[in-house]
PDB file of C-alpha atoms in Angstrom:
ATOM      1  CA  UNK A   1       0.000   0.000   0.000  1.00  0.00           C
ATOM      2  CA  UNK A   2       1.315   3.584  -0.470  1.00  0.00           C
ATOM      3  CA  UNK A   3       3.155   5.474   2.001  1.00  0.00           C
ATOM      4  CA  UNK A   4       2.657   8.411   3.540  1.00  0.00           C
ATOM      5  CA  UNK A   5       3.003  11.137   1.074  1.00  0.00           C
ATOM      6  CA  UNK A   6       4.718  14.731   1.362  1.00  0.00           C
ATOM      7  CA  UNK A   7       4.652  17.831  -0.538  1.00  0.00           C
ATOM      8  CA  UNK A   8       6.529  19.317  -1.817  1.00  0.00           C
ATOM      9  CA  UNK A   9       9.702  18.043  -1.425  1.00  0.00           C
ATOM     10  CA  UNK A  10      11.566  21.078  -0.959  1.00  0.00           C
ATOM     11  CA  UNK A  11      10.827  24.808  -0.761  1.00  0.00           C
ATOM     12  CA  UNK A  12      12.738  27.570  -0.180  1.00  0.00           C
ATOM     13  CA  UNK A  13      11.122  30.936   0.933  1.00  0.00           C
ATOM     14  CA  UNK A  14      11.538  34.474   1.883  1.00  0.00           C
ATOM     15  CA  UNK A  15      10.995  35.873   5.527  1.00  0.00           C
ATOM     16  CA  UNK A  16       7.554  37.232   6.393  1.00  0.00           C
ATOM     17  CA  UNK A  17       6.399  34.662   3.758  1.00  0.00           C
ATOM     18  CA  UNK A  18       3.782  32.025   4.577  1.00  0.00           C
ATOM     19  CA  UNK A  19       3.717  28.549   3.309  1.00  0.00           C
ATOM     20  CA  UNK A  20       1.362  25.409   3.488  1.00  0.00           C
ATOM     21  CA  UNK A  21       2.597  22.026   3.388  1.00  0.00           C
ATOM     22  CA  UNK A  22       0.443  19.120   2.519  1.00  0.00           C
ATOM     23  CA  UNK A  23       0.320  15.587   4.030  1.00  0.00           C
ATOM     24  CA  UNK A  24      -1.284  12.427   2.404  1.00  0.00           C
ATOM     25  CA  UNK A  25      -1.740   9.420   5.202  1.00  0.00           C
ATOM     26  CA  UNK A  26      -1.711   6.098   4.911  1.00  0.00           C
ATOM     27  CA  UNK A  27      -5.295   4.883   3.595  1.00  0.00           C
ATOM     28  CA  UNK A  28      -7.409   4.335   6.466  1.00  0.00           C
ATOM     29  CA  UNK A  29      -5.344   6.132   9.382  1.00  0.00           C
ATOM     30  CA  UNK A  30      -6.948   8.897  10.956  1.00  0.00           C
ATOM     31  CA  UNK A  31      -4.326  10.351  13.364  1.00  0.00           C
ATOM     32  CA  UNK A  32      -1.849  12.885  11.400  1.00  0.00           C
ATOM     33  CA  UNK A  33       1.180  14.285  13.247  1.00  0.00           C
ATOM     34  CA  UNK A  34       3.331  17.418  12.590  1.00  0.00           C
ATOM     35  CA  UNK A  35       6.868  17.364  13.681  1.00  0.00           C
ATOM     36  CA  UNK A  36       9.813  20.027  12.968  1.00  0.00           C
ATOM     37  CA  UNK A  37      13.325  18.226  12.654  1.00  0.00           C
ATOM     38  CA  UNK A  38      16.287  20.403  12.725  1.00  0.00           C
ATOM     39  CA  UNK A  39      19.871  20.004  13.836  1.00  0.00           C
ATOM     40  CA  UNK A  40      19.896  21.504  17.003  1.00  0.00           C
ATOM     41  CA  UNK A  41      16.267  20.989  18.253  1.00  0.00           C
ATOM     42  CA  UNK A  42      16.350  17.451  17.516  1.00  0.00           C
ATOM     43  CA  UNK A  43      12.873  16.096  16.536  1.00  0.00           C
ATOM     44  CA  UNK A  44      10.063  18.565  17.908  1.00  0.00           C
ATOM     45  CA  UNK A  45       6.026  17.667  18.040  1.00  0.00           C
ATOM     46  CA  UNK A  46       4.123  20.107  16.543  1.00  0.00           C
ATOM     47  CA  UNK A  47       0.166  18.385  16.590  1.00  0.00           C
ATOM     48  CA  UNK A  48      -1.833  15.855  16.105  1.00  0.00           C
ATOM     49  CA  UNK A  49      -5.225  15.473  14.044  1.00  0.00           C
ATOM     50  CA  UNK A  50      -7.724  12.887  14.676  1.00  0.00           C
ATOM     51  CA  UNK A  51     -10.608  12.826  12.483  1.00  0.00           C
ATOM     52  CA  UNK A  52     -10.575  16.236  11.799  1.00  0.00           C
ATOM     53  CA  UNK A  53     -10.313  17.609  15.544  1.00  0.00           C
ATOM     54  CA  UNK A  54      -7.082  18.765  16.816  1.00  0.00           C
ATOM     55  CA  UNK A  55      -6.267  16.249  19.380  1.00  0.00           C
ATOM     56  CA  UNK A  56      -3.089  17.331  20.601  1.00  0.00           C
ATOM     57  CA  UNK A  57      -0.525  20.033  20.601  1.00  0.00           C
ATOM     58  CA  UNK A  58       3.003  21.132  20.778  1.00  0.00           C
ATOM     59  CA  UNK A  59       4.837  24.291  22.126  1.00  0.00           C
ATOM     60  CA  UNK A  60       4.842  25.839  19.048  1.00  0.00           C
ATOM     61  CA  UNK A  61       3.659  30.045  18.540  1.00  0.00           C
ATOM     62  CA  UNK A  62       0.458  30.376  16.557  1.00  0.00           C
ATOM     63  CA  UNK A  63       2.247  30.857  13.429  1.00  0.00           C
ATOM     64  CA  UNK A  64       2.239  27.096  13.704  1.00  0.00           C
ATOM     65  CA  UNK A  65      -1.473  25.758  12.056  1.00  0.00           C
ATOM     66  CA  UNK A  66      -3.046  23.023  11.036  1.00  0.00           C
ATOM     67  CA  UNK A  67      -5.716  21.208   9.560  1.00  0.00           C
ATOM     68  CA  UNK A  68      -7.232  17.737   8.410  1.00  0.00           C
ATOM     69  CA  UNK A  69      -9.815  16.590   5.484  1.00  0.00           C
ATOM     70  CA  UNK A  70     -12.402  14.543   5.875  1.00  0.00           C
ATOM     71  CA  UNK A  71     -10.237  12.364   4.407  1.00  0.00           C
ATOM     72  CA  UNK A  72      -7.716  12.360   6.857  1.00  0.00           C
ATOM     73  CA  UNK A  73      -5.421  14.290   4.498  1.00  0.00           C
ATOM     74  CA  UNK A  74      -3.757  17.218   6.582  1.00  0.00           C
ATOM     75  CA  UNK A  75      -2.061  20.665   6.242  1.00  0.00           C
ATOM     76  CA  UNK A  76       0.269  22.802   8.020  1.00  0.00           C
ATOM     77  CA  UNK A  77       0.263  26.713   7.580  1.00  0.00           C
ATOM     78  CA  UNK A  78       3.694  28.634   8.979  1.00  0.00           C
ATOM     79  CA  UNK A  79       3.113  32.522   8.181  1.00  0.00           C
ATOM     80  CA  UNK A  80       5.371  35.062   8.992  1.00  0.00           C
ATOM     81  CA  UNK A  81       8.353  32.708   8.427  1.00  0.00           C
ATOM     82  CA  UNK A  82      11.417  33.011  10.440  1.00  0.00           C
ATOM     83  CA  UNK A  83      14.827  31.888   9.205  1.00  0.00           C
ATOM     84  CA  UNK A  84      14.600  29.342  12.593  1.00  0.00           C
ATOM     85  CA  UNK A  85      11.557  27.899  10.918  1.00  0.00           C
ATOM     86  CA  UNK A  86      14.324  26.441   8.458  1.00  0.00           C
ATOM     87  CA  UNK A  87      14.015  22.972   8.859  1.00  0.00           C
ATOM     88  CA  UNK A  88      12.823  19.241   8.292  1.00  0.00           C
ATOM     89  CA  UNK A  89       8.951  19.261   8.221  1.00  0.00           C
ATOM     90  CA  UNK A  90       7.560  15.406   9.091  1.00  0.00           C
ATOM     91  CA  UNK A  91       4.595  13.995   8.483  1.00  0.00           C
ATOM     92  CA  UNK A  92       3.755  11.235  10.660  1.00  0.00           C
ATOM     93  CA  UNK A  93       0.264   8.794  10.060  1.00  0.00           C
ATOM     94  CA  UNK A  94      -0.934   5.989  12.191  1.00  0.00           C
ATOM     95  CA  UNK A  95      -4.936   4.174  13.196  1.00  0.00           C
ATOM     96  CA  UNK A  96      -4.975   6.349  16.069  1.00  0.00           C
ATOM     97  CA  UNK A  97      -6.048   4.387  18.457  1.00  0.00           C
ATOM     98  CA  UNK A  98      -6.121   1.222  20.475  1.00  0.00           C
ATOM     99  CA  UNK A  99      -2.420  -0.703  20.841  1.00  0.00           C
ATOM    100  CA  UNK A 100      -1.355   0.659  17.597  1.00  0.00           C
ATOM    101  CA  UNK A 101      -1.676   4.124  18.704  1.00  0.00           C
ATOM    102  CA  UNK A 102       2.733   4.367  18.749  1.00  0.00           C
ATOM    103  CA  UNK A 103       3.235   2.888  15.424  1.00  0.00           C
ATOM    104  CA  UNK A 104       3.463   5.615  13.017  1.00  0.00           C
ATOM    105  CA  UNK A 105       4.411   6.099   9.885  1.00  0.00           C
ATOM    106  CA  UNK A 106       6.642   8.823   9.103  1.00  0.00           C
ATOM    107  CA  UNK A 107       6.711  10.690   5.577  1.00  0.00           C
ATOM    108  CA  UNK A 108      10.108  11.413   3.779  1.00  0.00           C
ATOM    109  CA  UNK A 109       9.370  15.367   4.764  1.00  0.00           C
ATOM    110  CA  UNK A 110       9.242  18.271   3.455  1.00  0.00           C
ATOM    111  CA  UNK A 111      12.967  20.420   3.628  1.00  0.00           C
ATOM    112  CA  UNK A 112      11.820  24.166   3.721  1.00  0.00           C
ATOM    113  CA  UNK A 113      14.336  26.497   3.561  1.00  0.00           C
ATOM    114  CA  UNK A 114      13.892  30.486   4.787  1.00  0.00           C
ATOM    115  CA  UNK A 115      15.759  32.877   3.335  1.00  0.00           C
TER     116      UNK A 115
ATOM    117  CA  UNK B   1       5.952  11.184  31.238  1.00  0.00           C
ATOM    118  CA  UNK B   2       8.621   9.020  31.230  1.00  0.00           C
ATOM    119  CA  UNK B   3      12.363  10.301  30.536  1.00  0.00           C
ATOM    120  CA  UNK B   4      14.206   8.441  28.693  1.00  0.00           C
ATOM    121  CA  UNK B   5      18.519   8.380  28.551  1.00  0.00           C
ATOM    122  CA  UNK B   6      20.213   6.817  25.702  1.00  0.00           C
ATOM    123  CA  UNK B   7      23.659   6.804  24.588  1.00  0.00           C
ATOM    124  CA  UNK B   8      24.503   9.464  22.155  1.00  0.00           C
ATOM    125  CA  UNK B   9      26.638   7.375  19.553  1.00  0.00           C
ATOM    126  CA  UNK B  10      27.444   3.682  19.451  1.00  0.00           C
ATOM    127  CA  UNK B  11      30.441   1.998  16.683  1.00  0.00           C
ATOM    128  CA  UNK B  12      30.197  -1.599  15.651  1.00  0.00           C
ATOM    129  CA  UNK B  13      31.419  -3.479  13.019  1.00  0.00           C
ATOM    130  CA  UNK B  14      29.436  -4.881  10.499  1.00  0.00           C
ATOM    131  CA  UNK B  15      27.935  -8.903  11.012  1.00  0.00           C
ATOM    132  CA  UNK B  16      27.866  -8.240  15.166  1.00  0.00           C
ATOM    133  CA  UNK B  17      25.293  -7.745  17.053  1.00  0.00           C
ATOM    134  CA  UNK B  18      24.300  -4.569  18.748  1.00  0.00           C
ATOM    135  CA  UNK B  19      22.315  -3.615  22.057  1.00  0.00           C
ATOM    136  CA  UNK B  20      21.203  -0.192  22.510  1.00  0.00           C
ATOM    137  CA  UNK B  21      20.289   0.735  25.682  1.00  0.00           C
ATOM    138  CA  UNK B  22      17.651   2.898  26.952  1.00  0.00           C
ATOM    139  CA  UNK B  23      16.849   3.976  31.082  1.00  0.00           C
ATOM    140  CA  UNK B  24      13.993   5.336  31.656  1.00  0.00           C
ATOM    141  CA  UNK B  25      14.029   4.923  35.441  1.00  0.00           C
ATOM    142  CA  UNK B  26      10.251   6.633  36.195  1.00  0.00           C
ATOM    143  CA  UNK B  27       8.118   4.638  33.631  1.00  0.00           C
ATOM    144  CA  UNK B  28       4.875   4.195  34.635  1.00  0.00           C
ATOM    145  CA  UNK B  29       2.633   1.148  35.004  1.00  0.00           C
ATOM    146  CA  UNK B  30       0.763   2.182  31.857  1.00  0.00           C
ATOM    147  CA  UNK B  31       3.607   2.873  29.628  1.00  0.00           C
ATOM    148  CA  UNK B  32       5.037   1.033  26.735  1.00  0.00           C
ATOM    149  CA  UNK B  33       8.531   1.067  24.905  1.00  0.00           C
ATOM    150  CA  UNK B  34       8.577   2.052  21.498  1.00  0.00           C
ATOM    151  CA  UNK B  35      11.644   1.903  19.621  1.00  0.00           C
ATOM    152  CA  UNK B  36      11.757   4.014  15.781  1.00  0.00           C
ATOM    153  CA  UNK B  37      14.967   4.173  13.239  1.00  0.00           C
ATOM    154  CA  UNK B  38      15.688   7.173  11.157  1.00  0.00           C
ATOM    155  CA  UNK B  39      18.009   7.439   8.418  1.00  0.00           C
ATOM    156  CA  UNK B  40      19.402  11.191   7.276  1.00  0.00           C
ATOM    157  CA  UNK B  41      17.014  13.439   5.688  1.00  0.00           C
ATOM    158  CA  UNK B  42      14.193  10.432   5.962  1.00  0.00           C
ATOM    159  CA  UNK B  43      11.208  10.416   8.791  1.00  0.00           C
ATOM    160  CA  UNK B  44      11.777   7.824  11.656  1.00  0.00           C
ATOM    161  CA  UNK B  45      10.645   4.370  10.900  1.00  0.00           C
ATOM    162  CA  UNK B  46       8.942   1.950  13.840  1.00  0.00           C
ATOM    163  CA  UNK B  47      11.296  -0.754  14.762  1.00  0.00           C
ATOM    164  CA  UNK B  48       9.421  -2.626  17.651  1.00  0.00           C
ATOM    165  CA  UNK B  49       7.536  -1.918  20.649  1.00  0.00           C
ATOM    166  CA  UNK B  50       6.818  -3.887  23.593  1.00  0.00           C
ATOM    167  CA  UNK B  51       5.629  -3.478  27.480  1.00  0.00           C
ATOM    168  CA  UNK B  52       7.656  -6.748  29.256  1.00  0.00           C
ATOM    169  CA  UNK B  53       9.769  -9.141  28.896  1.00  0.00           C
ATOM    170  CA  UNK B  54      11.053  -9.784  25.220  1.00  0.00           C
ATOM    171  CA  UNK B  55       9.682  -9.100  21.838  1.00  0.00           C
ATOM    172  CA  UNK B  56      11.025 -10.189  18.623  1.00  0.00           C
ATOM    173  CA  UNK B  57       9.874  -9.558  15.031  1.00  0.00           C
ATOM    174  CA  UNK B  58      12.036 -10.048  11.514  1.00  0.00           C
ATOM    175  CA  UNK B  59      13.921  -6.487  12.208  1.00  0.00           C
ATOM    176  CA  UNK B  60      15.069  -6.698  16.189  1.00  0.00           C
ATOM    177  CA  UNK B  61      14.479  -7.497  19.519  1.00  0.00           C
ATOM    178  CA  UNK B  62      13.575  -5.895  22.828  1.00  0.00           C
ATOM    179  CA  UNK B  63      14.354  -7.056  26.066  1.00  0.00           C
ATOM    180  CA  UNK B  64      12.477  -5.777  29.031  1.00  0.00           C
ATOM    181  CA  UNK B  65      13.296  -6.671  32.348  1.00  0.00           C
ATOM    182  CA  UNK B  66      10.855  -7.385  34.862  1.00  0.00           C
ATOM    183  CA  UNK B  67      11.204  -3.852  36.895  1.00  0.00           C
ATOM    184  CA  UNK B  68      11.188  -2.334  33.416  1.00  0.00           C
ATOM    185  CA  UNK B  69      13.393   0.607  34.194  1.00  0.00           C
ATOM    186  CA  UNK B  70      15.015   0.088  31.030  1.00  0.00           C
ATOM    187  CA  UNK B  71      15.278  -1.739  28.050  1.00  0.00           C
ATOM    188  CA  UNK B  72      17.287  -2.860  25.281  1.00  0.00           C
ATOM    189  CA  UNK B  73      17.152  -2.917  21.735  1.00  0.00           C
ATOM    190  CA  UNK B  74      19.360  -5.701  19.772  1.00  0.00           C
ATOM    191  CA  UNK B  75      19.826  -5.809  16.766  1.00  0.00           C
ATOM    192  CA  UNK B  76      21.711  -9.204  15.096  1.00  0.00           C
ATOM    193  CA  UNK B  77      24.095  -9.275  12.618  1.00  0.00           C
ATOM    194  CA  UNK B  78      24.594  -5.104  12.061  1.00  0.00           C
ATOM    195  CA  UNK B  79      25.464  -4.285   8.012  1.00  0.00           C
ATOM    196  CA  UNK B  80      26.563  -1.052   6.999  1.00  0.00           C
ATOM    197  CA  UNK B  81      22.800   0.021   6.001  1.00  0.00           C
ATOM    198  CA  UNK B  82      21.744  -0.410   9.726  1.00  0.00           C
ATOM    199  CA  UNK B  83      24.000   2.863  10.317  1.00  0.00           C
ATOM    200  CA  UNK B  84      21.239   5.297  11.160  1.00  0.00           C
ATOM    201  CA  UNK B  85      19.890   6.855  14.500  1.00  0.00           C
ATOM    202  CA  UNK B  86      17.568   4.978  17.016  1.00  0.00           C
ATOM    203  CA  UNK B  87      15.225   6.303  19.576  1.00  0.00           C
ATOM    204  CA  UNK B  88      13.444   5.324  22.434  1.00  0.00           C
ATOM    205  CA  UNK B  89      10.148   6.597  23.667  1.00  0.00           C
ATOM    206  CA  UNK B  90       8.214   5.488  26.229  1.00  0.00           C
ATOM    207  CA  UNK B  91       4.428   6.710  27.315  1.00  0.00           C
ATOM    208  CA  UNK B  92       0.740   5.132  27.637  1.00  0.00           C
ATOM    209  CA  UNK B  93      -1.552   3.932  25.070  1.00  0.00           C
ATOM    210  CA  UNK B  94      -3.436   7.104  25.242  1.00  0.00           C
ATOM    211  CA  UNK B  95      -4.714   9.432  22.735  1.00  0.00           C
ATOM    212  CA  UNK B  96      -3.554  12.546  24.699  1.00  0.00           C
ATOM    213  CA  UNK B  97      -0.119  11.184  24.606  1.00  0.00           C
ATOM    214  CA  UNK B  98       2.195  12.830  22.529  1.00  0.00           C
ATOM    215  CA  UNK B  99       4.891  10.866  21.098  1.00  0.00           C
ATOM    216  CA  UNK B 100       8.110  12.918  22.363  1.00  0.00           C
ATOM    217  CA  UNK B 101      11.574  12.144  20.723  1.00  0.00           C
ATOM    218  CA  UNK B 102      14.726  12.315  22.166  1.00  0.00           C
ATOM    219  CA  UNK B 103      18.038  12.556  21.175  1.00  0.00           C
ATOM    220  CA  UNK B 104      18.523   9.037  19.690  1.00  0.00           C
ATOM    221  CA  UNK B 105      21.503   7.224  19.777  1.00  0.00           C
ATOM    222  CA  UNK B 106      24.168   7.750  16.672  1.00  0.00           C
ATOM    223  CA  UNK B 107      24.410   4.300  15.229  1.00  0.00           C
ATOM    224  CA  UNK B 108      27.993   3.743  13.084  1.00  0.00           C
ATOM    225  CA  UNK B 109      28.122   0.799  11.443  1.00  0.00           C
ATOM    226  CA  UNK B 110      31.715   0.128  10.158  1.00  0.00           C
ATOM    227  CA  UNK B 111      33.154  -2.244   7.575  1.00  0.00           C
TER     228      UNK B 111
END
């Protein structure tokens, strides 16, 4: 079955900018997660979406959006862009529940660059 | 939720086995151990997970002991494409949960 899918693949973009990035799940998982992977930060959650509701939520500022289809496909909005927002964007997809809850499935991310 | 304390970098050579490590001294009753494997510039891929005791499946396996303050992660017979870095995380089957990565643990697999 196909992966989970990112795009694009890489962007590169000016400060103040805003950019959307798109996330395709696995076919039939319902939980999306947003993560920010850069060199010094390490591996950062950013949130989760469950069936369209916002089910959890990282220390991010409210530059940091997101939202999921009905058909589990998400987005995440970063406005204003920083040159710190330069990083690894990862899209992570899993059921979302019961003992399977950990076992995501991480996209090959999206490498935004802010210049 | 649980912290968790890895090594930062491991070396092996390539056909040995490795164990990884991982404390995570205040884990609660509730908690399980999830293990993921990233590669550069690729998102983490699940390994194995497990909540006692040992768990094996066609990748690695994870030994738990019985006070389950820690755990490791072995992996048999190492080749150079295992090079990559491995995290643990540990935290309850429970929606509100968010799965929190930590440092990892440098992997080198040498010739």
């Amino acid at each position: 079955k196909a992966g989970v899918t990112q795009t694009p693949r890489y962007l590169i973009k000016t400060r103040g900018q805003q950019v959307t990035l798109s996330c395709s799940p696995i076919s039939g998982h319902r939980s999306v997660s947003w993560y920010q992977q850069t060199p010094g930060q390490g591996l950062q959650f950013l949130f989760e979406y469950f069936s369209e509701t916002q089910r959890n939520k990282g220390n991010f500022p409210g530059r940091f959006s997101g939202r999921q289809f009905s058909n589990s496909r998400s987005e995440m909005n970063v406005s204003t862009l920083e040159l710190g927002d330069s990083a690894l964007y990862l899209c992570a997809s899993s059921l979302g529940q019961g003992s399977t809850l950990h076992r995501y499935t991480f996209g090959s991310g999206t490498r935004l660059t802010v210049v | 939720l649980a912290k968790t304390t890895q090594p930062i970098s491991m070396d092996s050579y390539e056909g040995q086995e490795v164990n990884i490590t991982c404390s995570h001294n205040n884990i609660a009753t509730n908690d399980y151990i999830t293990w993921y494997q990233q590669f550069p510039s690729q998102g983490p891929r699940f390994i194995i997970q497990g909540y006692k005791t040992k768990v094996t499946n066609e990748v690695a396996s994870l030994f738990i002991p019985a006070d389950r303050k820690s755990s490791t992660l072995s992996l048999p017979r190492v080749s150079l494409s295992d090079t990559a870095v491995y995290y643990c995380l540990v935290g309850p089957m429970d929606s509100s949960y968010k799965l929190i990565f930590g440092s990892g643990t440098r992997l080198l697999v040498r010739p």
